[in-house]
mmCIF file of C-alpha atoms in Angstrom:
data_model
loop_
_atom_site.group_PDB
_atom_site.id
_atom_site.type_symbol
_atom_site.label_atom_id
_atom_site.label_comp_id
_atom_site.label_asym_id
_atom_site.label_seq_id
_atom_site.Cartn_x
_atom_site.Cartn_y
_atom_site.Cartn_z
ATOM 1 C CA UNK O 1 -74.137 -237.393 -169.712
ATOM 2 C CA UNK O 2 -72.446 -240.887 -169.858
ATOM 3 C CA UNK O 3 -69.696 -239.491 -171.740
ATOM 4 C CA UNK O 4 -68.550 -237.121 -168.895
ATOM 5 C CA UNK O 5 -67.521 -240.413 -166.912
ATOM 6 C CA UNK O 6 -64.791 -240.962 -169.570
ATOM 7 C CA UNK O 7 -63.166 -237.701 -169.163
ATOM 8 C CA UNK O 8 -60.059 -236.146 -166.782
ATOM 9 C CA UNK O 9 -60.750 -234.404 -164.633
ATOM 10 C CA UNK O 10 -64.040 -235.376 -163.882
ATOM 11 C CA UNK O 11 -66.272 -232.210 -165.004
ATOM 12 C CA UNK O 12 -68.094 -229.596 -162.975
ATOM 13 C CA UNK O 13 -72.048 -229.627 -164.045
ATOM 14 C CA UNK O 14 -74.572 -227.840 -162.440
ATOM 15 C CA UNK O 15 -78.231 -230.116 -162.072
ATOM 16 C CA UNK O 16 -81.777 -228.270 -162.331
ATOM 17 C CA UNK O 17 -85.108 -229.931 -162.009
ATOM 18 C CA UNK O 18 -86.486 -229.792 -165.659
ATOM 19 C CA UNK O 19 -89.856 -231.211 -164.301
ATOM 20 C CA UNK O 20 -90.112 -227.888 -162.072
ATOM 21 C CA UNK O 21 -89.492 -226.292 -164.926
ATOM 22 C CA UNK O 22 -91.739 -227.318 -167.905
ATOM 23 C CA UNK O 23 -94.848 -227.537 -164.575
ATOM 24 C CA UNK O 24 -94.394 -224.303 -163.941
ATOM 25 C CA UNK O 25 -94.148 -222.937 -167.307
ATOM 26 C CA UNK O 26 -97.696 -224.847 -168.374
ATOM 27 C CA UNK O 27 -99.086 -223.521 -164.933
ATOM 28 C CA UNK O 28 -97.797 -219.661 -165.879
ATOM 29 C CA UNK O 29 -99.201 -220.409 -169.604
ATOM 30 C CA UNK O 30 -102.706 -221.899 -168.484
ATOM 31 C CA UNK O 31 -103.241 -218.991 -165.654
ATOM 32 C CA UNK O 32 -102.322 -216.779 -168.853
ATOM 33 C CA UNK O 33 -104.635 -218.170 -171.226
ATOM 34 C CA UNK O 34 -107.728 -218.867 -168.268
ATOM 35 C CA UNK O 35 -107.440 -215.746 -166.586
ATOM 36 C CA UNK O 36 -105.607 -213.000 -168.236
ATOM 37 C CA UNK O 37 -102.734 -212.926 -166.194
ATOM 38 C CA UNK O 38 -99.432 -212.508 -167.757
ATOM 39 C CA UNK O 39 -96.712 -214.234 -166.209
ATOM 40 C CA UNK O 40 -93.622 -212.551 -165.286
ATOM 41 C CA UNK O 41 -90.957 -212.108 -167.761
ATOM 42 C CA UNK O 42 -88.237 -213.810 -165.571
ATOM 43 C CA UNK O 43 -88.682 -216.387 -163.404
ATOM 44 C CA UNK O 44 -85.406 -217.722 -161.405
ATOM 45 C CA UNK O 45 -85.703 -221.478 -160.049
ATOM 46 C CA UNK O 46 -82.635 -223.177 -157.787
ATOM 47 C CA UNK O 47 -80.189 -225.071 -159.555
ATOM 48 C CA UNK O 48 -77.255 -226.640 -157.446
ATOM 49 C CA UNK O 49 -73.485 -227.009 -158.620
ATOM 50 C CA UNK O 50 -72.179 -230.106 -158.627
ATOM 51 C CA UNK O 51 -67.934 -229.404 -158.246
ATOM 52 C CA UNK O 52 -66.062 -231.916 -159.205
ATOM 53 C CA UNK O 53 -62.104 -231.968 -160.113
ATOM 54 C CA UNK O 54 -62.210 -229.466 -163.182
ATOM 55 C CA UNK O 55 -63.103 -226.919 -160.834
ATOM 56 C CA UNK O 56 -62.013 -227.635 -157.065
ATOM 57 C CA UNK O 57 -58.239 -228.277 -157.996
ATOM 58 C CA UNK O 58 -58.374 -232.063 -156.888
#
């Protein structure tokens, strides 16, 4: 968010790819509605942790 620039300290944020996301939730869906199989209930994809002074002490 642009706004986060304007603010002391500079805010820890974590960053996830939301394409990996919505591809494999159609992918889970279509295998679902083609062939029957239920997708899991949970599904865990990486996110990383961007530290910045709001949480490293700088």
């Amino acid at each position: 968010m642009e706004e986060s620039s304007l603010v002391y300290p500079r805010l820890t944020s974590v960053r996830c790819d939301t394409q990996l996301f919505g591809q494999s939730a159609a992918q889970a869906m279509l295998a679902w509605i083609v062939d029957g199989e239920r997708p899991p209930d949970v599904r865990y994809h990486d996110v990383h942790l961007i530290e910045r002074q709001s949480s490293v002490g700088a």
